Coordinates of C-alpha atoms in Angstrom, one line a residue:
M1 CA 83.7 115.1 111.2
M2 CA 86.9 116.1 112.6
F3 CA 88.6 112.9 111.1
L4 CA 88.0 114.0 107.8
L5 CA 90.3 117.0 108.2
V6 CA 92.9 114.7 107.8
I7 CA 92.3 113.8 104.6
L8 CA 93.3 117.3 103.3
I9 CA 96.6 117.0 105.4
V10 CA 98.2 113.5 104.6
P11 CA 97.1 110.5 103.0
G12 CA 95.7 108.0 105.6
L13 CA 96.3 104.9 106.1
G14 CA 93.1 103.3 106.0
F15 CA 91.2 105.0 103.3
V16 CA 91.5 102.9 100.3
G17 CA 91.4 99.3 101.9
V18 CA 94.1 96.9 102.3
Q19 CA 95.9 97.5 99.1
G20 CA 95.7 101.2 99.5
F21 CA 97.4 100.7 102.7
R22 CA 100.1 99.2 101.1
N23 CA 100.6 101.5 98.3
F24 CA 101.5 104.7 100.2
F25 CA 104.7 103.0 100.9
D26 CA 107.6 101.2 99.7
D27 CA 108.2 97.8 101.1
S28 CA 111.6 97.9 102.0
A29 CA 111.9 96.1 105.5
N30 CA 109.0 94.6 107.4
V31 CA 108.3 95.4 111.0
A32 CA 105.0 93.1 111.0
S33 CA 102.6 91.4 109.6
V34 CA 98.7 91.0 109.5
A35 CA 97.1 87.9 107.8
G36 CA 100.3 88.0 105.4
H37 CA 99.8 91.8 104.6
P38 CA 103.2 93.3 105.6
I39 CA 103.6 96.6 107.6
T40 CA 107.1 98.2 106.4
R41 CA 109.6 100.2 108.1
A42 CA 108.9 102.9 105.7
E43 CA 105.3 102.9 107.0
Y44 CA 106.5 102.8 111.0
D45 CA 108.9 105.6 110.4
A46 CA 106.3 107.7 108.4
A47 CA 103.8 107.3 111.5
M48 CA 106.8 108.1 114.0
R49 CA 107.5 111.1 112.1
E50 CA 103.8 112.1 112.2
Q51 CA 103.9 111.8 115.9
F52 CA 107.1 113.9 116.4
D53 CA 105.9 116.7 114.4
R54 CA 102.4 116.4 116.6
A55 CA 104.5 116.7 119.7
R56 CA 106.6 119.4 118.2
Q57 CA 103.1 121.6 117.5
V58 CA 102.0 120.9 121.0
L59 CA 105.2 121.2 122.9
G60 CA 107.1 124.0 121.1
A61 CA 110.6 125.0 122.7
S62 CA 110.0 122.3 125.4
F63 CA 110.0 119.6 122.9
D64 CA 112.4 116.9 123.5
V65 CA 112.9 114.0 121.2
K66 CA 114.4 111.6 123.8
A67 CA 111.2 112.2 125.8
I68 CA 108.9 111.0 122.9
D69 CA 111.1 108.5 121.2
T70 CA 110.6 105.7 123.9
P71 CA 110.2 102.1 123.7
E72 CA 106.4 102.7 124.6
T73 CA 105.7 105.1 122.3
R74 CA 107.4 102.8 119.6
R75 CA 105.4 100.1 120.6
A76 CA 102.1 101.8 120.6
I77 CA 102.7 103.4 117.0
L78 CA 103.3 99.8 115.8
D79 CA 100.3 98.5 117.4
G80 CA 98.4 101.7 116.0
L81 CA 99.5 100.5 112.6
V82 CA 98.6 97.0 113.2
Q83 CA 94.9 98.1 114.3
Q84 CA 94.8 100.3 111.2
L85 CA 95.5 97.5 108.7
L86 CA 93.2 95.2 110.9
L87 CA 90.3 97.6 110.4
A88 CA 90.8 98.3 106.9
K89 CA 91.1 94.5 105.9
T90 CA 87.9 93.8 108.1
T91 CA 86.1 96.7 106.1
E92 CA 86.9 95.0 103.2
D93 CA 85.8 91.5 104.2
L94 CA 82.4 92.9 105.5
H95 CA 81.9 94.7 102.7
L96 CA 81.0 98.1 104.3
S97 CA 80.4 101.2 102.4
A98 CA 78.7 104.5 102.4
S99 CA 75.8 106.0 100.3
D100 CA 76.7 109.0 97.7
Q101 CA 74.4 111.2 100.3
A102 CA 76.6 110.5 103.1
V103 CA 80.0 111.0 101.3
L104 CA 78.7 114.7 100.1
R105 CA 77.4 115.5 103.6
A106 CA 80.9 114.7 104.9
E107 CA 82.8 116.4 102.3
Q108 CA 80.8 119.7 102.6
S109 CA 81.3 119.6 106.4
I110 CA 84.9 120.2 105.8
P111 CA 85.8 123.9 106.7
A112 CA 88.2 124.0 103.8
I113 CA 85.3 122.7 101.6
A114 CA 83.0 124.7 103.1
A115 CA 84.8 127.7 102.5
L116 CA 84.2 127.2 98.8
R117 CA 80.6 127.7 98.8
K118 CA 79.5 130.8 96.9
A119 CA 76.7 133.1 98.0
D120 CA 74.1 131.4 95.9
G121 CA 74.9 127.9 97.7
T122 CA 76.9 126.6 94.8
Y123 CA 80.8 125.6 95.2
D124 CA 84.0 127.1 93.5
V125 CA 84.7 124.0 91.1
D126 CA 88.2 125.5 90.0
Q127 CA 89.1 126.2 93.6
Y128 CA 87.9 122.7 94.7
K129 CA 89.9 121.0 92.3
Q130 CA 93.0 123.2 93.0
L131 CA 92.6 122.4 96.8
L132 CA 92.3 118.6 96.0
A133 CA 95.3 118.9 93.6
M134 CA 97.3 120.1 96.1
Q135 CA 97.1 117.0 98.2
G136 CA 97.5 114.9 95.2
M137 CA 93.8 113.9 94.6
T138 CA 91.0 114.6 92.2
P139 CA 87.3 114.6 93.1
K140 CA 87.0 111.1 92.1
S141 CA 89.9 109.9 94.3
F142 CA 88.9 112.1 97.1
D143 CA 85.2 110.6 96.7
E144 CA 86.8 107.2 97.4
R145 CA 88.9 108.3 100.3
V146 CA 86.2 109.8 102.2
R147 CA 83.7 107.0 101.4
Y148 CA 86.1 104.4 102.7
Q149 CA 86.8 106.6 105.7
L150 CA 83.2 106.7 106.7
A151 CA 82.8 103.0 105.9
S152 CA 85.7 102.1 108.2
Q153 CA 84.2 104.0 111.0
Q154 CA 80.9 102.0 111.0
L155 CA 82.5 99.1 112.7
P156 CA 83.8 100.9 115.8
E157 CA 81.0 103.3 116.1
G158 CA 78.8 100.2 116.0
I159 CA 80.7 98.4 119.0
Q160 CA 81.4 101.7 120.9
T161 CA 78.0 102.9 120.5
S162 CA 76.2 99.8 121.7
A163 CA 77.3 99.9 125.1
F164 CA 75.0 100.5 127.9
A165 CA 75.4 102.1 131.4
P166 CA 72.7 101.1 134.1
K167 CA 71.1 104.1 135.7
A168 CA 72.1 102.8 139.3
L169 CA 75.9 103.0 138.2
A170 CA 75.8 106.3 136.9
Q171 CA 73.8 107.6 140.1
Q172 CA 76.7 106.1 142.2
L173 CA 79.4 107.9 139.7
A174 CA 77.8 111.0 140.0
S175 CA 77.0 111.1 143.5
L176 CA 80.6 110.4 144.0
S177 CA 82.2 113.1 141.7
E178 CA 80.0 115.7 143.3
Q179 CA 80.7 114.7 146.9
S180 CA 82.5 117.5 148.9
R181 CA 84.4 117.3 152.0
E182 CA 84.7 119.9 155.1
V183 CA 88.5 120.3 155.7
Q184 CA 91.0 122.6 157.5
G185 CA 94.5 122.6 156.7
L186 CA 97.9 122.8 158.3
A187 CA 100.8 124.2 156.2
L188 CA 104.5 123.5 157.2
H189 CA 106.4 125.3 154.3
A190 CA 109.7 124.3 153.4
A191 CA 110.7 127.9 152.7
D192 CA 110.0 128.8 156.5
Y193 CA 112.9 126.5 157.4
A194 CA 115.5 128.0 155.2
D195 CA 117.1 129.7 158.0
K196 CA 117.0 127.1 160.3
V197 CA 119.3 124.8 157.9
H198 CA 123.0 125.3 157.5
P199 CA 124.4 122.8 155.2
T200 CA 128.4 122.2 155.7
D201 CA 130.9 122.5 152.8
A202 CA 130.8 118.4 153.0
Q203 CA 127.1 118.3 152.1
I204 CA 127.2 120.9 149.3
K205 CA 130.3 119.0 147.7
Q206 CA 128.4 115.7 148.2
Y207 CA 125.3 117.2 146.3
Y208 CA 127.3 118.4 143.6
D209 CA 129.3 115.1 143.2
A210 CA 125.8 113.2 143.2
H211 CA 124.0 115.7 140.6
H212 CA 127.0 116.1 138.1
D213 CA 123.7 116.2 135.1
A214 CA 122.2 119.2 136.8
F215 CA 125.5 121.1 136.0
A216 CA 126.3 119.5 132.6
V217 CA 126.9 121.6 129.6
P218 CA 126.3 119.4 126.6
E219 CA 128.7 119.2 123.9
S220 CA 128.5 121.8 121.2
A221 CA 130.0 123.0 117.7
T222 CA 130.3 126.1 115.8
I223 CA 130.0 125.3 112.2
E224 CA 130.1 126.7 108.6
Y225 CA 127.5 125.4 106.3
L226 CA 126.4 125.3 102.8
T227 CA 123.1 124.4 101.4
L228 CA 122.3 123.4 97.8
S229 CA 118.8 123.1 97.2
A230 CA 116.4 122.9 94.3
G231 CA 114.5 125.8 96.1
T232 CA 117.7 128.0 95.7
L233 CA 118.3 127.3 92.3
A234 CA 114.7 128.1 91.3
Q235 CA 115.4 131.7 92.4
R236 CA 117.8 131.9 89.8
V237 CA 115.9 130.6 87.0
Q238 CA 113.9 133.1 84.8
P239 CA 112.0 131.4 82.0
S240 CA 111.6 133.7 78.9
D241 CA 108.3 134.7 77.4
A242 CA 108.9 132.7 74.6
E243 CA 109.2 129.5 76.7
L244 CA 106.5 130.4 78.6
K245 CA 104.3 130.6 75.6
K246 CA 105.7 127.5 74.1
Y247 CA 104.7 125.4 77.1
Y248 CA 101.1 126.8 77.1
D249 CA 100.8 125.8 73.3
D250 CA 102.2 122.4 74.2
H251 CA 100.0 121.6 77.2
A252 CA 96.9 122.9 76.1
A253 CA 95.0 120.0 77.5
K254 CA 96.4 121.2 81.0
F255 CA 94.7 124.4 81.1
K256 CA 91.3 123.1 79.9
I257 CA 88.2 123.9 82.1
S258 CA 85.5 121.4 82.1
G259 CA 82.4 122.2 81.1
E260 CA 79.7 123.3 83.5
V261 CA 75.6 123.6 83.9
R262 CA 73.4 125.7 85.8
A263 CA 70.3 123.5 86.6
S264 CA 67.1 124.0 88.9
H265 CA 65.7 121.1 90.3
I266 CA 62.5 120.3 92.4
L267 CA 63.1 117.6 95.1
I268 CA 60.6 115.2 96.5
A269 CA 62.6 113.7 99.6
V270 CA 62.6 110.5 100.5
A271 CA 64.2 109.4 103.8
A272 CA 67.1 106.8 103.6
N273 CA 65.0 104.4 106.0
A274 CA 61.5 104.9 104.4
S275 CA 59.3 102.1 103.8
K276 CA 58.3 100.8 100.6
A277 CA 55.0 102.2 100.9
D278 CA 56.3 105.9 101.6
R279 CA 58.6 105.6 98.7
G280 CA 56.0 104.9 96.2
K281 CA 53.8 108.0 97.5
A282 CA 56.9 110.1 96.9
R283 CA 57.2 108.9 93.4
Q284 CA 53.7 109.4 92.7
K285 CA 54.1 113.2 93.9
A286 CA 57.1 113.4 91.5
E287 CA 55.1 111.9 88.7
S288 CA 52.4 114.3 89.4
V289 CA 54.7 117.4 89.7
L290 CA 56.3 116.5 86.6
A291 CA 53.2 116.5 84.8
Q292 CA 52.5 119.9 85.9
V293 CA 56.1 121.0 85.0
N294 CA 55.9 119.2 81.4
A295 CA 52.4 121.0 80.6
H296 CA 53.9 124.5 82.2
P297 CA 57.5 124.6 81.6
D298 CA 57.6 128.3 82.0
Q299 CA 56.3 127.8 85.7
F300 CA 59.1 125.6 86.6
A301 CA 60.4 128.1 89.5
K302 CA 56.7 128.4 90.8
L303 CA 56.2 124.6 91.1
A304 CA 59.9 124.6 92.6
R305 CA 58.6 127.1 95.4
Q306 CA 55.5 125.0 95.7
N307 CA 56.4 121.7 95.7
S308 CA 60.5 121.2 96.4
D309 CA 61.9 119.5 99.5
D310 CA 65.3 121.4 99.3
P311 CA 65.7 124.1 101.7
G312 CA 68.9 125.4 100.2
S313 CA 66.9 126.0 96.4
K314 CA 63.4 126.1 97.0
D315 CA 63.0 129.7 97.7
K316 CA 65.3 130.3 94.8
G317 CA 62.9 128.5 92.2
G318 CA 65.0 125.7 92.4
D319 CA 68.3 127.3 91.1
L320 CA 71.3 125.3 92.2
G321 CA 73.7 127.8 90.0
F322 CA 76.5 126.6 88.0
F323 CA 78.3 123.2 88.7
G324 CA 80.9 121.1 87.1
P325 CA 81.0 117.2 86.4
G326 CA 81.1 115.5 90.1
M327 CA 80.0 118.0 91.9
M328 CA 76.6 116.8 92.5
V329 CA 75.7 113.1 93.3
K330 CA 76.2 110.9 90.4
P331 CA 72.7 110.2 89.3
F332 CA 71.7 113.9 89.4
S333 CA 75.0 114.9 87.8
D334 CA 74.8 112.4 85.0
A335 CA 71.3 113.4 84.1
A336 CA 71.9 117.2 84.2
F337 CA 74.9 117.1 81.8
K338 CA 72.7 115.0 79.2
L339 CA 70.2 117.5 79.1
K340 CA 70.2 120.7 76.5
K341 CA 69.5 123.9 77.5
D342 CA 66.1 124.7 78.6
Q343 CA 65.3 120.8 78.3
I344 CA 63.6 119.1 81.3
S345 CA 64.6 115.6 82.6
G346 CA 62.3 113.0 83.6
I347 CA 62.4 111.7 87.4
V348 CA 65.9 111.3 88.4
Q349 CA 66.5 108.9 91.8
S350 CA 69.2 109.6 94.1
D351 CA 70.0 109.0 97.7
F352 CA 68.2 112.2 98.4
G353 CA 64.8 111.2 96.7
Y354 CA 63.3 111.9 93.5
H355 CA 64.7 114.8 91.3
I356 CA 62.9 117.0 88.2
I357 CA 65.9 118.8 86.6
K358 CA 65.8 121.7 84.3
V359 CA 68.9 123.1 82.6
T360 CA 69.0 126.9 82.3
D361 CA 72.3 127.6 81.2
I362 CA 75.4 125.8 79.8
K363 CA 79.2 126.9 79.9
P364 CA 81.2 124.9 77.3
E365 CA 84.6 123.6 78.2
R366 CA 87.1 126.0 77.5
I367 CA 90.9 126.7 77.6
K368 CA 92.4 129.2 79.8
P369 CA 93.9 132.3 78.2
F370 CA 97.6 132.4 78.3
D371 CA 97.7 135.5 80.6
E372 CA 95.5 134.0 83.2
V373 CA 97.8 130.9 83.6
K374 CA 101.5 132.7 82.8
A375 CA 102.2 133.1 86.2
A376 CA 101.6 129.6 87.2
I377 CA 103.5 128.1 84.0
A378 CA 106.4 130.4 85.2
T379 CA 106.5 128.8 88.7
E380 CA 106.3 125.2 87.1
L381 CA 108.9 125.8 84.7
K382 CA 111.2 127.5 87.4
T383 CA 110.6 124.3 89.4
E384 CA 111.2 121.9 86.7
K385 CA 114.3 123.7 85.7
A386 CA 115.5 124.0 89.2
A387 CA 115.0 120.3 89.7
N388 CA 117.0 119.4 86.4
A389 CA 119.8 121.9 87.6
Y390 CA 119.8 120.1 91.2
A391 CA 120.2 116.8 89.7
E392 CA 123.1 118.0 87.5
Q393 CA 124.8 119.8 90.2
A394 CA 124.1 117.6 93.4
G395 CA 126.8 115.1 92.2
A396 CA 129.4 117.8 91.5
F397 CA 128.5 119.4 94.9
T398 CA 128.8 116.0 96.6
N399 CA 132.5 115.4 95.1
T400 CA 133.7 119.1 95.7
V401 CA 133.2 119.2 99.5
Y402 CA 134.9 115.8 99.6
E403 CA 137.7 116.4 97.3
Q404 CA 138.5 119.7 99.0
A405 CA 137.5 118.8 102.8
S406 CA 139.5 121.3 104.3
S407 CA 137.3 124.2 103.3
L408 CA 133.9 125.1 102.0
K409 CA 135.1 128.0 100.2
P410 CA 135.8 126.1 96.9
A411 CA 132.4 124.5 96.6
A412 CA 130.7 128.1 97.9
D413 CA 132.4 130.0 95.1
K414 CA 131.8 127.0 92.5
F415 CA 128.3 126.8 93.2
K416 CA 127.7 130.5 94.1
L417 CA 126.3 129.6 97.6
P418 CA 126.8 131.7 101.1
I419 CA 128.7 130.1 103.6
Q420 CA 126.3 130.1 107.0
T421 CA 127.3 129.9 110.5
A422 CA 125.5 128.1 113.3
T423 CA 126.0 126.7 116.9
V424 CA 124.6 123.4 117.3
T425 CA 124.5 120.5 119.7
R426 CA 123.9 116.7 119.3
G427 CA 120.7 116.7 119.8
P428 CA 117.8 118.7 117.9
N429 CA 117.1 122.3 118.6
P430 CA 113.5 122.7 119.4
T431 CA 113.3 126.4 118.7
L432 CA 114.1 125.8 115.2
P433 CA 111.5 124.4 112.9
S434 CA 111.3 120.3 112.6
A435 CA 112.4 120.6 109.0
S436 CA 115.3 122.8 109.7
P437 CA 118.5 121.1 107.8
L438 CA 120.3 121.9 111.5
N439 CA 117.7 119.5 113.0
N440 CA 118.2 116.7 110.8
A441 CA 119.8 113.4 112.6
K442 CA 122.1 112.4 109.8
L443 CA 123.6 116.1 109.5
L444 CA 124.2 116.4 113.4
A445 CA 125.8 112.7 113.7
A446 CA 128.4 113.8 111.0
V447 CA 129.0 117.0 112.5
F448 CA 129.8 115.1 115.7
A449 CA 131.8 112.3 114.3
D450 CA 135.6 112.3 114.9
D451 CA 136.9 113.3 111.4
S452 CA 134.5 116.8 111.7
T453 CA 135.4 117.5 115.5
R454 CA 139.2 116.6 115.2
A455 CA 140.2 116.9 111.6
K456 CA 137.8 119.8 111.0
H457 CA 137.0 118.2 107.6
N458 CA 133.9 119.2 105.7
T459 CA 131.3 116.7 106.3
Q460 CA 130.0 114.5 103.1
A461 CA 127.0 116.4 101.5
I462 CA 124.1 115.0 103.7
D463 CA 120.5 114.7 101.8
V464 CA 118.3 116.1 104.4
G465 CA 115.3 115.9 102.1
N466 CA 112.9 118.0 99.8
D467 CA 116.0 118.1 97.3
T468 CA 118.2 119.5 99.5
L469 CA 122.0 119.0 100.1
V470 CA 124.0 120.3 103.2
S471 CA 127.7 119.9 104.1
A472 CA 129.0 121.6 107.2
R473 CA 132.6 122.0 108.7
V474 CA 133.2 122.5 112.4
V475 CA 135.1 125.6 113.4
D476 CA 135.0 125.1 117.1
Y477 CA 134.2 122.3 119.1
K478 CA 133.5 122.0 122.9
P479 CA 133.0 118.6 124.3
A480 CA 130.5 117.8 126.9
S481 CA 131.4 118.8 130.1
V482 CA 130.6 119.4 133.9
Q483 CA 130.6 122.9 135.5
P484 CA 133.6 123.2 137.9
F485 CA 132.2 123.2 141.5
D486 CA 133.7 126.7 142.2
A487 CA 131.7 128.0 139.5
V488 CA 128.4 126.7 140.5
A489 CA 129.1 126.6 144.5
A490 CA 126.4 129.2 145.1
Q491 CA 123.7 127.5 143.1
V492 CA 124.4 124.3 144.4
R493 CA 124.0 125.6 148.1
Q494 CA 120.8 126.9 147.3
K495 CA 119.6 123.4 146.0
V496 CA 120.9 122.1 149.4
I497 CA 119.2 124.3 151.6
A498 CA 115.8 123.7 149.7
Q499 CA 116.2 120.0 150.0
L500 CA 117.3 120.4 153.7
S501 CA 114.4 122.6 154.5
A502 CA 112.1 120.5 152.9
D503 CA 113.5 117.5 154.7
K504 CA 113.0 119.2 157.9
A505 CA 109.3 120.4 157.1
R506 CA 108.5 116.9 156.3
K507 CA 109.8 115.4 159.5
E508 CA 108.3 117.8 161.7
G509 CA 105.1 117.5 159.6
E510 CA 105.0 113.6 160.1
A511 CA 105.4 114.3 164.0
K512 CA 102.6 116.8 163.8
L513 CA 100.4 114.5 162.1
A514 CA 101.0 111.6 164.8
E515 CA 100.3 114.2 167.4
V516 CA 96.7 115.3 166.0
Q517 CA 95.7 111.9 165.2
Q518 CA 96.0 111.2 168.8
S519 CA 94.8 114.6 170.4
K520 CA 92.5 115.6 167.7
S521 CA 93.2 119.3 168.2
T522 CA 92.5 122.0 165.6
A523 CA 95.1 124.4 167.1
G524 CA 97.0 125.9 163.9
F525 CA 94.8 124.6 161.3
S526 CA 92.9 127.0 158.9
S527 CA 89.3 127.8 158.8
T528 CA 86.8 125.2 157.5
T529 CA 86.4 125.2 153.6
K530 CA 85.1 123.0 151.2
V531 CA 86.7 120.8 148.8
S532 CA 85.7 118.9 145.7
R533 CA 87.1 117.1 142.9
A534 CA 86.0 119.7 140.8
G535 CA 86.8 122.7 143.0
A536 CA 89.8 122.7 145.0
Q537 CA 90.9 126.3 144.9
G538 CA 94.5 126.7 146.7
V539 CA 94.7 122.7 147.6
P540 CA 97.6 120.9 145.7
P541 CA 96.2 118.1 143.5
Q542 CA 98.0 115.5 145.6
A543 CA 96.2 116.7 148.5
V544 CA 92.8 116.6 146.9
A545 CA 93.7 112.8 146.3
A546 CA 94.6 112.4 149.7
I547 CA 91.7 114.0 151.1
F548 CA 89.0 112.0 149.5
K549 CA 91.0 108.8 150.4
A550 CA 90.5 109.6 153.8
D551 CA 87.9 107.1 155.6
P552 CA 84.4 108.7 156.0
Q553 CA 83.4 106.4 158.7
K554 CA 86.2 107.7 161.0
L555 CA 85.8 111.5 161.1
P556 CA 87.5 113.6 161.9
A557 CA 90.2 112.1 159.9
Y558 CA 93.6 113.6 159.4
V559 CA 95.9 112.8 156.4
G560 CA 99.5 114.1 155.6
V561 CA 101.1 115.1 152.1
D562 CA 104.3 115.6 151.1
L563 CA 104.4 118.5 149.0
G564 CA 108.2 117.8 147.8
N565 CA 110.1 121.1 147.6
D566 CA 107.4 123.0 149.0
G567 CA 107.2 121.2 152.5
Y568 CA 104.4 119.3 153.9
A569 CA 100.5 119.7 154.8
I570 CA 98.2 118.2 157.1
Y571 CA 94.5 118.1 156.5
R572 CA 91.7 117.5 158.8
V573 CA 88.8 116.3 157.4
N574 CA 85.7 117.0 159.3
A575 CA 82.5 116.1 157.2
V576 CA 81.6 114.6 154.1
D577 CA 78.5 116.1 152.1
M578 CA 76.9 114.2 149.7
P579 CA 74.7 116.0 147.0
A580 CA 71.0 115.7 147.7
S581 CA 69.8 115.0 144.1
I582 CA 71.5 114.7 140.9
D583 CA 69.8 116.7 138.0
A584 CA 68.7 114.8 134.9
Q585 CA 71.6 116.4 133.0
R586 CA 74.3 115.4 135.2
L587 CA 72.9 111.9 135.3
S588 CA 72.8 111.7 131.7
G589 CA 76.3 113.0 131.3
A590 CA 77.2 110.3 133.9
Q591 CA 75.8 107.5 131.8
W592 CA 77.3 108.6 128.6
Q593 CA 80.7 108.7 130.1
I594 CA 80.4 105.1 131.6
A595 CA 79.1 104.0 128.2
Q596 CA 82.3 105.5 126.6
V597 CA 84.4 103.6 128.9
L598 CA 82.3 100.4 128.4
G599 CA 82.3 101.0 124.6
D600 CA 86.0 101.7 124.6
A601 CA 86.6 98.4 126.3
E602 CA 84.2 96.5 124.3
W603 CA 86.1 97.8 121.1
S604 CA 89.7 97.0 122.4
A605 CA 88.2 93.6 123.0
Y606 CA 87.1 93.2 119.5
V607 CA 90.5 94.5 118.2
D608 CA 92.2 91.7 120.6
A609 CA 90.2 89.0 119.1
L610 CA 90.6 90.1 115.5
R611 CA 94.4 90.1 116.2
A612 CA 94.0 86.6 117.5
R613 CA 92.6 85.3 114.4
S614 CA 94.3 87.4 111.9
R615 CA 97.9 86.0 112.2
V616 CA 99.6 89.3 113.5
K617 CA 103.2 89.1 113.7
L618 CA 105.6 91.5 115.2
Y619 CA 109.5 91.2 114.1
G620 CA 110.4 93.1 117.2
T621 CA 109.5 96.6 118.2
P622 CA 111.7 99.0 115.9
A623 CA 114.6 101.0 117.3
A624 CA 114.6 104.8 117.9
T625 CA 114.3 106.5 114.7
N626 CA 116.7 108.8 113.0
D627 CA 114.4 111.8 112.8

C-alpha cells in the first residue's frame, strides 16, 4: 500500500480518471496528446519539479540541477505522463473499480490514518477530517481517489503477476548467481610509482591548459535583497477580540461538528468470492441471530461475543465506539444513522457480510465553542489580512524598486523590510532549501543580467512563488575565471604525478599479464581466496566483473583490470565452484525475480500497444525547465 502514501502528499495524476487528470492543471500549452486528450506544459513542469524535489532529498548537498535536467530525464518524464494518462483512460474504458471494503482496508493501512485509531478501535473523526482538509480533500473525495487508485492498479498488477518463470530457468539463474571462483591477485598500485615519475614543467603546464575547468572559479555576486511576502505581513497583523468573535458568529456553520453515533454490531462474515450457497447459509445464520436479539435485546453484547465474526469488536460485545458519517462502509453507516438510541436494525448487507446493528448512544450535531476555535480563527484572519495587504502592496513594491533602481533603501524604508545580504552563483545552491528565493531560477537570471552586474541596478520584483516578491541589487560581481597557473601549480603537479603513476602501473601490469599468461607463474600473487557475486571483500567491482567473464573451460585463467588512478590488477582464476544444490527458498526467490522481469516486459509491451492504438502525439520533448 505504499503508493497510497502519495495521496496524502500531492494530488496524483491518475486518481480520478481522464477528466480528473485534466482538472489538476491549466491548459496553457500542450507537450503531448493521448487520443485527443492533451498533456499541458503545466503538467510537465509540475512533474519535473517533483523529480527535482525527490533528487534534492536524496542527494542533499551533492544535488546538481544540470545533472538532473537532461534530455533523457525530460523524455522519461514525458513518457511517464503519457503512460499515466493511458492508464487513466484504459481504467475508465474497462469500467474497473474497487469495493467499499477494499477502499476501507487501503485507507486504514496508511500510517497517517492508522495513527488516528483510538484505544477502543474507533478513529478520531475530527483529526481525520483535518488531515484530509490539509490536503484539500473531504472524506468523500478521498474515498474516490483511493478507489480510483486501487482500480488503476488492477490492470498493471493483472498483467505483471501473470508472468511465469520455468523452474529450470530459475535453477540455472540461481546456480550462476551462487557460483564462486577461487582466485589469486597481484596488484600494481599507482602510489608505488609516484617516486618513479618526474613530470617536466612542460607536462605540468600542458595538463593545466587541457583541464582549465578543473581550476575554474564560477562567477558570483554579493547581493543585497528585499523580500515582501504574505507570510511576513501576517506577523504584523493582530486581529482584535471583537473581530474574532464577529468572524465566529458570521461563520458558525464552519465550526459545526457532525453528529456521531456509538454502535455495536454482530457480523456474520461472507468472503468476497463466496458461493451462492455459502451466502445463503450466512444469511440464515444472521436471521437466526437477529431473532435471538429481538427476543432478548438486553443480551446483545452476549450474543455478539458468541456469534460475531468481527475480531476487533467481538470481545467488546460488538462495541465500535463513536463514529461519524462516512467513517464506516456506506450501507452500515446509512443504517446506523437512521436508528434511534437503543434501536436495533434489521439485517444490513455490506462487502464484509451481514450486520445486525444496535445504536447505544448519540452525539448530536454541535457548534464548537468560541474559545476552542479562537486561535484558529486568529490564524485565518491574519492570513486573510496579510493576503489582502500583500495584494495591495505588491504593485507599489514593484514600482518602488524599479523607479528608484540605484538602491533598495527607499523600498526597505517604505515597506519596513530588512535589507539582507548573500553571495550567490548563477546555479542553485544545493545547501539551501529548494524553496529558498535564492535558488529561484528567475531571480538568479535577473541578478546576473548585465543591468544588474554592470549598472548595479535593482532587479525587478521577481515573483518566487508562495505570495513572495524579491528584488536584489548586486553590490560586488566577480566573473567566472580560471585560477592562474602559479596559484595552482603545486596542485597541478600532484595531478600529473597521479596520472603518470597510473599510466606506468597500467603499462607494467599489461606487460606482466602477457608474461603470466604464457608462464602460468604464481610468483607475486596473493594466497587463494574465494570470490562470489554476492561476496567479494577487498575486490573492486570492476575486477569482480572481469573475474566472472573468465572462461571456466580454460583454467587457470588470467584477467587484467585497469583500476584507473588506483593502478592495475591481475587475477588468476584457479577454479570454479558450483553450488551442490539450491535450497527451495532460494529457488523460489529466483523464480520470483525472473517472473518480475518477464512481467515488467509484458506490461511494457502492453503499454506500447496502448500507445500505438491511442493516437499518442508528442510535440517535441520540452526544453530545460526554469526550476
